[in-house]
CSV table of N, CA and C in Angstrom, one decimal:
chain,number,residue,atom,x,y,z
A,5,UNK,N,0.8,-1.2,0.0
A,5,UNK,CA,0.0,0.1,0.0
A,5,UNK,C,0.9,1.2,0.0
A,6,UNK,N,1.4,1.5,-1.1
A,6,UNK,CA,2.2,2.9,-1.3
A,6,UNK,C,1.2,4.0,-1.5
A,7,UNK,N,1.1,4.9,-0.6
A,7,UNK,CA,0.2,5.9,-0.7
A,7,UNK,C,0.5,6.9,-1.8
A,8,UNK,N,1.7,6.9,-2.4
A,8,UNK,CA,1.9,7.8,-3.5
A,8,UNK,C,1.3,7.2,-4.7
A,9,UNK,N,0.9,6.1,-4.8
A,9,UNK,CA,0.3,5.5,-6.0
A,9,UNK,C,-1.3,5.6,-5.9
A,10,UNK,N,-1.8,6.0,-4.8
A,10,UNK,CA,-3.2,6.1,-4.6
A,10,UNK,C,-3.8,7.3,-5.4
A,11,UNK,N,-4.6,7.0,-6.4
A,11,UNK,CA,-5.0,8.1,-7.4
A,11,UNK,C,-5.9,9.1,-6.8
A,12,UNK,N,-6.5,8.9,-5.6
A,12,UNK,CA,-7.3,9.8,-4.9
A,12,UNK,C,-6.4,10.7,-4.0
A,13,UNK,N,-5.2,10.6,-4.0
A,13,UNK,CA,-4.3,11.4,-3.4
A,13,UNK,C,-4.0,12.8,-4.2
A,14,UNK,N,-3.7,13.8,-3.6
A,14,UNK,CA,-3.4,15.1,-4.3
A,14,UNK,C,-2.2,14.9,-5.2
A,15,UNK,N,-1.4,13.9,-5.0
A,15,UNK,CA,-0.2,13.6,-5.7
A,15,UNK,C,-0.6,13.5,-7.4
A,16,UNK,N,-1.7,12.9,-7.7
A,16,UNK,CA,-2.1,12.8,-9.1
A,16,UNK,C,-3.0,13.9,-9.4
A,17,UNK,N,-4.0,14.4,-8.7
A,17,UNK,CA,-5.1,15.1,-9.1
A,17,UNK,C,-5.2,16.4,-8.2
A,18,UNK,N,-4.2,17.1,-7.8
A,18,UNK,CA,-4.4,18.4,-7.0
A,18,UNK,C,-3.3,19.3,-7.2
A,19,UNK,N,-3.1,20.2,-6.4
A,19,UNK,CA,-2.2,21.3,-6.4
A,19,UNK,C,-0.8,20.7,-6.4
A,20,UNK,N,-0.5,19.6,-5.8
A,20,UNK,CA,0.7,19.0,-5.7
A,20,UNK,C,1.2,18.1,-6.9
A,21,UNK,N,0.3,17.9,-7.9
A,21,UNK,CA,0.5,17.0,-8.9
A,21,UNK,C,1.8,17.5,-9.7
A,22,UNK,N,2.5,16.5,-10.2
A,22,UNK,CA,3.8,16.9,-11.0
A,22,UNK,C,3.5,17.9,-12.2
A,23,UNK,N,4.4,18.7,-12.2
A,23,UNK,CA,4.3,19.8,-13.4
A,23,UNK,C,5.0,19.3,-14.6
A,24,UNK,N,4.4,19.3,-15.8
A,24,UNK,CA,5.0,18.8,-16.9
A,24,UNK,C,5.8,20.1,-17.6
A,25,UNK,N,6.9,19.8,-18.2
A,25,UNK,CA,7.6,20.9,-18.9
A,25,UNK,C,6.9,21.2,-20.3
A,26,UNK,N,6.6,22.3,-20.6
A,26,UNK,CA,6.1,22.7,-21.8
A,26,UNK,C,7.2,23.6,-22.5
A,27,UNK,N,7.1,23.5,-23.9
A,27,UNK,CA,8.1,24.3,-24.7
A,27,UNK,C,7.4,24.8,-26.0
A,28,UNK,N,7.9,25.8,-26.5
A,28,UNK,CA,7.3,26.3,-27.7
A,28,UNK,C,8.6,27.0,-28.5
A,29,UNK,N,8.7,26.7,-29.7
A,29,UNK,CA,9.8,27.4,-30.6
A,29,UNK,C,9.0,28.1,-31.5
A,30,UNK,N,9.4,29.5,-31.9
A,30,UNK,CA,8.8,30.3,-32.9
A,30,UNK,C,9.9,30.8,-33.7
A,31,UNK,N,9.7,30.9,-35.1
A,31,UNK,CA,10.6,31.6,-36.0
A,31,UNK,C,9.6,32.4,-36.9
A,32,UNK,N,9.9,33.9,-36.8
A,32,UNK,CA,9.2,34.7,-37.5
A,32,UNK,C,10.1,35.6,-38.3
A,33,UNK,N,9.7,36.0,-39.6
A,33,UNK,CA,10.4,36.8,-40.4
A,33,UNK,C,9.7,37.6,-41.4
A,34,UNK,N,10.2,38.6,-42.0
A,34,UNK,CA,9.5,39.5,-43.1
A,34,UNK,C,10.7,39.9,-44.0
A,35,UNK,N,10.3,39.7,-45.2
A,35,UNK,CA,11.3,40.1,-46.4
A,35,UNK,C,10.6,41.0,-47.2
A,36,UNK,N,11.2,42.2,-47.5
A,36,UNK,CA,10.8,43.2,-48.3
A,36,UNK,C,11.1,43.0,-49.8
A,37,UNK,N,10.1,43.0,-50.6
A,37,UNK,CA,10.2,42.6,-52.0
A,37,UNK,C,10.2,44.0,-52.8
A,38,UNK,N,10.5,44.0,-54.0
A,38,UNK,CA,10.3,45.2,-54.8
A,38,UNK,C,8.9,45.4,-55.1
A,39,UNK,N,8.5,46.7,-55.5
A,39,UNK,CA,7.2,47.0,-55.9
A,39,UNK,C,6.2,47.1,-54.7
A,40,UNK,N,6.7,47.4,-53.5
A,40,UNK,CA,5.8,47.6,-52.4
A,40,UNK,C,5.3,46.3,-51.9
A,41,UNK,N,5.9,45.1,-52.2
A,41,UNK,CA,5.4,43.8,-51.7
A,41,UNK,C,6.2,43.5,-50.4
A,42,UNK,N,5.7,42.7,-49.6
A,42,UNK,CA,6.4,42.1,-48.5
A,42,UNK,C,5.9,40.7,-48.4
A,43,UNK,N,6.8,39.9,-48.0
A,43,UNK,CA,6.6,38.4,-47.7
A,43,UNK,C,6.9,38.1,-46.2
A,44,UNK,N,6.0,37.6,-45.4
A,44,UNK,CA,6.3,37.3,-44.1
A,44,UNK,C,5.8,35.9,-43.7
A,45,UNK,N,6.3,35.4,-42.7
A,45,UNK,CA,5.9,34.0,-42.4
A,45,UNK,C,6.3,33.7,-40.9
A,46,UNK,N,5.6,32.6,-40.4
A,46,UNK,CA,6.0,32.1,-39.0
A,46,UNK,C,6.0,30.7,-39.1
A,47,UNK,N,6.8,30.1,-38.3
A,47,UNK,CA,6.9,28.8,-38.0
A,47,UNK,C,6.8,28.5,-36.5
A,48,UNK,N,5.9,27.8,-36.0
A,48,UNK,CA,5.7,27.4,-34.6
A,48,UNK,C,5.8,25.9,-34.5
A,49,UNK,N,6.6,25.5,-33.3
A,49,UNK,CA,6.6,24.1,-33.0
A,49,UNK,C,6.5,24.1,-31.5
A,50,UNK,N,5.5,23.3,-31.0
A,50,UNK,CA,5.3,23.2,-29.5
A,50,UNK,C,5.0,21.7,-29.2
A,51,UNK,N,5.4,21.4,-28.0
A,51,UNK,CA,5.2,20.0,-27.6
A,51,UNK,C,3.8,19.7,-27.4
A,52,UNK,N,3.4,18.5,-27.5
A,52,UNK,CA,2.0,18.1,-27.2
A,52,UNK,C,1.6,18.1,-25.8
A,53,UNK,N,0.4,18.3,-25.5
A,53,UNK,CA,-0.1,18.5,-24.1
A,53,UNK,C,0.0,17.2,-23.4
A,54,UNK,N,0.3,17.3,-22.1
A,54,UNK,CA,0.3,16.0,-21.2
A,54,UNK,C,-1.1,15.7,-20.9
A,55,UNK,N,-1.2,14.3,-20.8
A,55,UNK,CA,-2.6,13.8,-20.5
A,55,UNK,C,-2.3,12.5,-19.6
A,56,UNK,N,-3.4,12.2,-18.9
A,56,UNK,CA,-3.4,11.0,-18.1
A,56,UNK,C,-4.8,10.3,-18.1
A,57,UNK,N,-4.7,9.1,-17.9
A,57,UNK,CA,-6.0,8.3,-18.0
A,57,UNK,C,-7.0,8.6,-16.7
A,58,UNK,N,-8.3,8.6,-17.1
A,58,UNK,CA,-9.3,8.8,-16.0
A,58,UNK,C,-10.2,7.7,-16.0
A,59,UNK,N,-10.8,7.5,-14.9
A,59,UNK,CA,-11.9,6.4,-14.7
A,59,UNK,C,-13.1,7.1,-14.1
A,60,UNK,N,-14.3,6.9,-14.6
A,60,UNK,CA,-15.4,7.5,-14.1
A,60,UNK,C,-16.2,6.4,-13.2
A,61,UNK,N,-16.5,6.8,-12.0
A,61,UNK,CA,-17.1,5.9,-11.1
A,61,UNK,C,-18.5,6.5,-10.8
A,62,UNK,N,-19.6,5.6,-11.2
A,62,UNK,CA,-21.0,6.1,-11.1
A,62,UNK,C,-21.6,5.4,-9.9
A,63,UNK,N,-22.7,5.8,-9.3
A,63,UNK,CA,-23.4,5.0,-8.3
A,63,UNK,C,-23.7,3.6,-8.6
A,64,UNK,N,-24.0,3.2,-9.9
A,64,UNK,CA,-24.2,1.9,-10.2
A,64,UNK,C,-23.2,0.9,-10.1
A,65,UNK,N,-21.8,1.5,-10.1
A,65,UNK,CA,-20.7,0.6,-10.0
A,65,UNK,C,-20.4,0.1,-8.6
A,66,UNK,N,-21.2,0.7,-7.6
A,66,UNK,CA,-20.9,0.3,-6.3
A,66,UNK,C,-21.9,-1.0,-5.9
A,67,UNK,N,-21.2,-2.1,-5.9
A,67,UNK,CA,-21.9,-3.4,-5.7
A,67,UNK,C,-21.9,-3.7,-4.0
A,68,UNK,N,-23.0,-4.1,-3.6
A,68,UNK,CA,-23.1,-4.4,-2.1
A,68,UNK,C,-22.8,-3.2,-1.2
A,69,UNK,N,-23.0,-2.1,-1.8
A,69,UNK,CA,-22.9,-0.8,-1.0
A,69,UNK,C,-24.2,-0.3,-0.6
A,70,UNK,N,-24.4,0.2,0.6
A,70,UNK,CA,-25.7,0.6,1.2
A,70,UNK,C,-26.2,1.8,0.6
A,71,UNK,N,-25.3,2.7,0.1
A,71,UNK,CA,-25.8,4.0,-0.5
A,71,UNK,C,-25.0,4.4,-1.7
A,72,UNK,N,-25.7,5.2,-2.5
A,72,UNK,CA,-24.9,5.7,-3.8
A,72,UNK,C,-23.9,6.8,-3.3
A,73,UNK,N,-23.1,7.0,-4.3
A,73,UNK,CA,-22.0,8.1,-4.0
A,73,UNK,C,-22.9,9.4,-3.7
A,74,UNK,N,-22.4,10.1,-2.5
A,74,UNK,CA,-23.1,11.3,-2.2
A,74,UNK,C,-22.8,12.4,-3.2
A,75,UNK,N,-21.7,12.4,-3.8
A,75,UNK,CA,-21.3,13.4,-4.9
A,75,UNK,C,-21.6,13.0,-6.3
A,76,UNK,N,-22.3,11.9,-6.5
A,76,UNK,CA,-22.8,11.5,-7.8
A,76,UNK,C,-21.6,10.8,-8.6
A,77,UNK,N,-21.5,11.0,-9.8
A,77,UNK,CA,-20.6,10.3,-10.6
A,77,UNK,C,-19.2,11.0,-10.4
A,78,UNK,N,-18.2,10.4,-10.2
A,78,UNK,CA,-16.9,11.0,-9.9
A,78,UNK,C,-15.9,10.3,-10.9
A,79,UNK,N,-15.1,11.3,-11.5
A,79,UNK,CA,-14.0,11.0,-12.4
A,79,UNK,C,-12.7,11.0,-11.5
A,80,UNK,N,-11.9,9.9,-11.6
A,80,UNK,CA,-10.6,9.8,-10.8
A,80,UNK,C,-9.5,9.7,-11.8
A,81,UNK,N,-8.6,10.5,-11.5
A,81,UNK,CA,-7.3,10.4,-12.3
A,81,UNK,C,-6.5,9.2,-11.8
A,82,UNK,N,-6.2,8.3,-12.6
A,82,UNK,CA,-5.6,7.0,-12.3
A,82,UNK,C,-4.1,6.9,-12.7
A,83,UNK,N,-3.6,7.8,-13.3
A,83,UNK,CA,-2.1,7.9,-13.7
A,83,UNK,C,-1.6,9.3,-13.5
A,84,UNK,N,-0.3,9.5,-13.3
A,84,UNK,CA,0.3,10.7,-13.1
A,84,UNK,C,0.1,11.7,-14.4
A,85,UNK,N,0.0,12.9,-14.1
A,85,UNK,CA,-0.1,13.9,-15.3
A,85,UNK,C,1.2,13.7,-16.1
A,86,UNK,N,1.2,13.6,-17.3
A,86,UNK,CA,2.3,13.4,-18.1
A,86,UNK,C,2.7,12.0,-18.4
A,87,UNK,N,1.7,11.0,-18.1
A,87,UNK,CA,2.0,9.7,-18.4
A,87,UNK,C,2.0,9.5,-19.9
A,88,UNK,N,1.2,10.3,-20.6
A,88,UNK,CA,1.3,10.3,-22.1
A,88,UNK,C,1.3,11.7,-22.6
A,89,UNK,N,1.7,11.9,-23.8
A,89,UNK,CA,1.8,13.1,-24.4
A,89,UNK,C,1.1,13.1,-25.9
A,90,UNK,N,0.3,14.1,-26.2
A,90,UNK,CA,-0.2,14.2,-27.5
A,90,UNK,C,0.9,14.6,-28.5
A,91,UNK,N,0.8,14.4,-29.7
A,91,UNK,CA,1.8,14.7,-30.7
A,91,UNK,C,2.3,16.2,-30.7
A,92,UNK,N,3.5,16.4,-31.0
A,92,UNK,CA,4.0,17.8,-31.1
A,92,UNK,C,3.2,18.4,-32.3
A,93,UNK,N,3.1,19.7,-32.2
A,93,UNK,CA,2.3,20.6,-33.1
A,93,UNK,C,3.3,21.5,-33.9
A,94,UNK,N,3.2,21.4,-35.3
A,94,UNK,CA,4.0,22.3,-36.0
A,94,UNK,C,3.1,23.0,-37.0
A,95,UNK,N,3.3,24.3,-37.1
A,95,UNK,CA,2.4,25.2,-37.9
A,95,UNK,C,3.2,26.1,-38.7
A,96,UNK,N,2.9,26.3,-40.0
A,96,UNK,CA,3.6,27.3,-40.8
A,96,UNK,C,2.5,28.3,-41.4
A,97,UNK,N,2.8,29.5,-41.3
A,97,UNK,CA,1.7,30.5,-41.8
A,97,UNK,C,2.6,31.5,-42.7
A,98,UNK,N,2.0,32.0,-43.9
A,98,UNK,CA,2.6,32.9,-44.6
A,98,UNK,C,1.6,34.1,-45.0
A,99,UNK,N,2.3,35.2,-45.4
A,99,UNK,CA,1.5,36.4,-45.7
A,99,UNK,C,2.2,37.1,-46.8
A,100,UNK,N,1.5,37.4,-47.8
A,100,UNK,CA,2.0,38.3,-49.0
A,100,UNK,C,1.2,39.6,-48.9
A,101,UNK,N,1.9,40.7,-48.9
A,101,UNK,CA,1.2,42.0,-48.7
A,101,UNK,C,1.7,42.9,-49.8
A,102,UNK,N,0.8,43.7,-50.4
A,102,UNK,CA,1.1,44.8,-51.3
A,102,UNK,C,0.6,46.2,-50.8
A,103,UNK,N,1.4,47.2,-50.6
A,103,UNK,CA,1.1,48.3,-50.1
A,103,UNK,C,0.9,49.4,-51.3
A,104,UNK,N,-0.1,50.2,-51.1
A,104,UNK,CA,-0.4,51.3,-52.1
A,104,UNK,C,-0.5,52.6,-51.3
A,105,UNK,N,0.5,53.5,-51.6
A,105,UNK,CA,0.6,54.7,-50.9
A,105,UNK,C,0.1,55.9,-51.9
A,106,UNK,N,-0.2,57.0,-51.3
A,106,UNK,CA,-0.6,58.1,-52.1
A,106,UNK,C,-2.1,57.9,-52.5
A,107,UNK,N,-2.4,57.7,-53.8
A,107,UNK,CA,-3.6,57.5,-54.3
A,107,UNK,C,-4.6,58.6,-53.8
A,108,UNK,N,-4.1,59.9,-53.5
A,108,UNK,CA,-4.9,61.0,-53.1
A,108,UNK,C,-5.6,60.8,-51.8
A,109,UNK,N,-5.0,59.9,-50.8
A,109,UNK,CA,-5.6,59.6,-49.5
A,109,UNK,C,-5.0,60.5,-48.5
A,110,UNK,N,-4.0,61.3,-48.7
A,110,UNK,CA,-3.4,62.2,-47.8
A,110,UNK,C,-2.1,61.6,-47.3
A,111,UNK,N,-1.3,62.4,-46.6
A,111,UNK,CA,0.1,61.9,-46.1
A,111,UNK,C,-0.2,60.9,-45.0
A,112,UNK,N,0.7,59.7,-45.0
A,112,UNK,CA,0.5,58.8,-44.0
A,112,UNK,C,-0.5,57.7,-44.1
A,113,UNK,N,-1.4,57.8,-45.2
A,113,UNK,CA,-2.5,56.9,-45.5
A,113,UNK,C,-2.0,55.8,-46.4
A,114,UNK,N,-2.3,54.6,-46.1
A,114,UNK,CA,-1.9,53.5,-46.8
A,114,UNK,C,-3.0,52.5,-47.1
A,115,UNK,N,-3.2,51.8,-48.2
A,115,UNK,CA,-4.1,50.8,-48.5
A,115,UNK,C,-3.2,49.5,-48.8
A,116,UNK,N,-3.5,48.5,-48.2
A,116,UNK,CA,-2.8,47.3,-48.4
A,116,UNK,C,-3.8,46.1,-48.8
A,117,UNK,N,-3.3,45.4,-49.7
A,117,UNK,CA,-4.0,44.1,-50.1
A,117,UNK,C,-3.1,43.0,-49.7
A,118,UNK,N,-3.8,42.0,-49.1
A,118,UNK,CA,-2.9,40.9,-48.5
A,118,UNK,C,-3.6,39.5,-48.7
A,119,UNK,N,-2.8,38.5,-48.8
A,119,UNK,CA,-3.1,37.2,-48.8
A,119,UNK,C,-2.4,36.4,-47.7
A,120,UNK,N,-3.2,35.8,-46.9
A,120,UNK,CA,-2.6,35.0,-45.8
A,120,UNK,C,-3.0,33.5,-45.9
A,121,UNK,N,-2.1,32.6,-45.7
A,121,UNK,CA,-2.2,31.2,-45.7
A,121,UNK,C,-1.9,30.6,-44.3
A,122,UNK,N,-2.8,30.0,-43.7
A,122,UNK,CA,-2.5,29.5,-42.3
A,122,UNK,C,-2.4,28.0,-42.4
A,123,UNK,N,-1.6,27.4,-41.7
A,123,UNK,CA,-1.4,25.9,-41.7
A,123,UNK,C,-1.0,25.4,-43.2
A,124,UNK,N,0.0,26.1,-43.7
A,124,UNK,CA,0.3,25.9,-45.1
A,124,UNK,C,0.7,24.4,-45.4
A,125,UNK,N,1.1,23.6,-44.4
A,125,UNK,CA,1.5,22.2,-44.8
A,125,UNK,C,0.3,21.3,-44.5
A,126,UNK,N,-0.8,22.0,-44.1
A,126,UNK,CA,-2.1,21.2,-43.9
A,126,UNK,C,-2.0,20.1,-42.9
A,127,UNK,N,-1.3,20.5,-41.8
A,127,UNK,CA,-1.1,19.4,-40.7
A,127,UNK,C,-2.5,19.1,-40.1
A,128,UNK,N,-2.6,17.8,-39.7
A,128,UNK,CA,-3.9,17.4,-39.1
A,128,UNK,C,-3.5,16.8,-37.8
A,129,UNK,N,-2.7,17.5,-37.0
A,129,UNK,CA,-2.3,17.0,-35.8
A,129,UNK,C,-3.4,17.0,-34.7
A,130,UNK,N,-3.4,15.8,-34.0
A,130,UNK,CA,-4.5,15.7,-33.1
A,130,UNK,C,-4.2,16.5,-31.7
A,131,UNK,N,-5.2,17.4,-31.3
A,131,UNK,CA,-4.9,18.2,-30.2
A,131,UNK,C,-5.9,17.9,-29.2
A,132,UNK,N,-6.9,17.0,-29.3
A,132,UNK,CA,-7.9,16.5,-28.3
A,132,UNK,C,-8.1,15.1,-28.3
A,133,UNK,N,-8.0,14.4,-27.1
A,133,UNK,CA,-8.1,13.0,-27.0
A,133,UNK,C,-8.9,12.7,-25.8
A,134,UNK,N,-9.8,11.8,-25.9
A,134,UNK,CA,-10.7,11.3,-24.8
A,134,UNK,C,-9.8,10.5,-23.7
A,135,UNK,N,-9.7,10.9,-22.5
A,135,UNK,CA,-8.9,10.2,-21.6
A,135,UNK,C,-9.7,9.4,-20.7
A,136,UNK,N,-11.0,9.3,-21.0
A,136,UNK,CA,-11.9,8.5,-20.1
A,136,UNK,C,-11.7,7.0,-20.3
A,137,UNK,N,-11.5,6.1,-19.4
A,137,UNK,CA,-11.5,4.7,-19.6
A,137,UNK,C,-12.9,4.1,-19.7
A,138,UNK,N,-13.2,3.4,-20.6
A,138,UNK,CA,-14.5,2.8,-20.7
A,138,UNK,C,-14.9,2.5,-22.3
A,139,UNK,N,-16.1,2.4,-22.6
A,139,UNK,CA,-16.5,2.1,-24.0
A,139,UNK,C,-17.6,3.0,-24.5
A,140,UNK,N,-17.7,3.0,-25.8
A,140,UNK,CA,-18.9,3.8,-26.3
A,140,UNK,C,-19.2,3.0,-27.7
A,141,UNK,N,-20.3,3.5,-28.2
A,141,UNK,CA,-20.8,2.8,-29.5
A,141,UNK,C,-20.5,3.9,-30.6
A,142,UNK,N,-19.8,3.5,-31.6
A,142,UNK,CA,-19.5,4.5,-32.7
A,142,UNK,C,-20.5,4.4,-33.7
A,143,UNK,N,-20.3,5.2,-34.9
A,143,UNK,CA,-21.5,5.6,-35.8
A,143,UNK,C,-21.9,4.2,-36.6
A,144,UNK,N,-21.0,3.1,-36.5
A,144,UNK,CA,-21.5,1.9,-37.2
A,144,UNK,C,-22.2,0.9,-36.3
A,145,UNK,N,-22.3,1.2,-35.0
A,145,UNK,CA,-23.0,0.5,-34.1
A,145,UNK,C,-22.0,-0.6,-33.3
A,146,UNK,N,-20.7,-0.3,-33.5
A,146,UNK,CA,-19.8,-1.2,-32.8
A,146,UNK,C,-19.4,-0.6,-31.5
A,147,UNK,N,-19.2,-1.4,-30.4
A,147,UNK,CA,-18.7,-1.0,-29.2
A,147,UNK,C,-17.2,-0.8,-29.2
A,148,UNK,N,-16.7,0.3,-28.9
A,148,UNK,CA,-15.3,0.6,-29.1
A,148,UNK,C,-14.8,1.3,-27.7
A,149,UNK,N,-13.5,1.2,-27.5
A,149,UNK,CA,-13.0,1.9,-26.3
A,149,UNK,C,-13.1,3.4,-26.4
A,150,UNK,N,-13.3,4.0,-25.3
A,150,UNK,CA,-13.4,5.5,-25.4
A,150,UNK,C,-11.9,6.1,-25.2
A,151,UNK,N,-11.1,5.4,-24.5
A,151,UNK,CA,-9.7,6.0,-24.2
A,151,UNK,C,-8.9,6.1,-25.5
A,152,UNK,N,-8.4,7.3,-25.7
A,152,UNK,CA,-7.5,7.5,-26.9
A,152,UNK,C,-8.3,7.8,-28.1
A,153,UNK,N,-9.6,8.0,-28.0
A,153,UNK,CA,-10.3,8.4,-29.3
A,153,UNK,C,-10.1,9.9,-29.5
A,154,UNK,N,-9.9,10.2,-30.7
A,154,UNK,CA,-9.6,11.7,-31.1
A,154,UNK,C,-10.9,12.4,-31.0
A,155,UNK,N,-10.8,13.7,-30.4
A,155,UNK,CA,-11.9,14.5,-30.3
A,155,UNK,C,-11.7,15.7,-31.0
A,156,UNK,N,-10.5,16.2,-31.2
A,156,UNK,CA,-10.2,17.4,-31.9
A,156,UNK,C,-8.8,17.4,-32.7
A,157,UNK,N,-8.8,18.0,-33.9
A,157,UNK,CA,-7.6,18.0,-34.6
A,157,UNK,C,-7.4,19.6,-35.0
A,158,UNK,N,-6.2,19.9,-35.5
A,158,UNK,CA,-5.9,21.4,-35.9
A,158,UNK,C,-6.8,21.6,-37.1
A,159,UNK,N,-7.2,22.9,-37.2
A,159,UNK,CA,-7.9,23.1,-38.4
A,159,UNK,C,-7.1,23.1,-39.6
A,160,UNK,N,-7.7,22.8,-40.7
A,160,UNK,CA,-7.1,22.6,-42.0
A,160,UNK,C,-6.4,23.9,-42.6
A,161,UNK,N,-5.8,23.8,-43.7
A,161,UNK,CA,-5.2,25.0,-44.4
A,161,UNK,C,-6.4,25.9,-44.7
A,162,UNK,N,-6.1,27.2,-44.5
A,162,UNK,CA,-7.1,28.2,-44.6
A,162,UNK,C,-6.5,29.5,-45.4
A,163,UNK,N,-7.0,29.9,-46.4
A,163,UNK,CA,-6.5,31.1,-47.0
A,163,UNK,C,-7.5,32.4,-46.8
A,164,UNK,N,-6.8,33.5,-46.6
A,164,UNK,CA,-7.7,34.7,-46.3
A,164,UNK,C,-7.2,35.8,-47.2
A,165,UNK,N,-8.1,36.5,-47.8
A,165,UNK,CA,-7.8,37.6,-48.6
A,165,UNK,C,-8.3,38.8,-47.8
A,166,UNK,N,-7.6,39.9,-47.8
A,166,UNK,CA,-8.0,41.1,-47.0
A,166,UNK,C,-7.5,42.4,-47.6
A,167,UNK,N,-8.1,43.5,-47.1
A,167,UNK,CA,-7.7,44.8,-47.4
A,167,UNK,C,-7.5,45.5,-46.1
A,168,UNK,N,-6.4,46.3,-46.0
A,168,UNK,CA,-6.1,47.1,-44.9
A,168,UNK,C,-6.0,48.6,-45.1
A,169,UNK,N,-6.6,49.4,-44.4
A,169,UNK,CA,-6.5,50.9,-44.5
A,169,UNK,C,-5.8,51.4,-43.2
A,170,UNK,N,-4.7,52.0,-43.3
A,170,UNK,CA,-4.0,52.6,-42.2
A,170,UNK,C,-3.9,54.1,-42.4
A,171,UNK,N,-4.0,54.9,-41.2
A,171,UNK,CA,-4.0,56.3,-41.4
A,171,UNK,C,-3.3,56.8,-40.1
């Protein structure tokens, strides 16, 4: 009976739980091209989020117990934070901008046309995962495990056209 392995202790699920190290790397740059054009981009790489398995205890799971759980259904963290990590996330974004000065708008006034592309490599990195132990029924009627099922991925490549007026 090692108390440090008891998932109900603050060791796993409270203020004293282990802190996981997070890191992010960013590279940003802008290059001025001829004819009032500029090309800028960013590359971001960050580690995946830490996760740990949980188990949900419902009043129905209590066999030969005289009363239901007073607090209702309870989710208990059964592994230390950081037992698993989601995949690292890499994103690349670019922008091409053309500035128009003058045009009778007055001194210091500028109109810019721009094209931005986000997630240029169209990464589909998983950023949300179900950590609940148990089963569920999928859209084909099959009973499948809930733990590890993907719940969210990075948004796909998106292009945006825009106009900016500065004064």
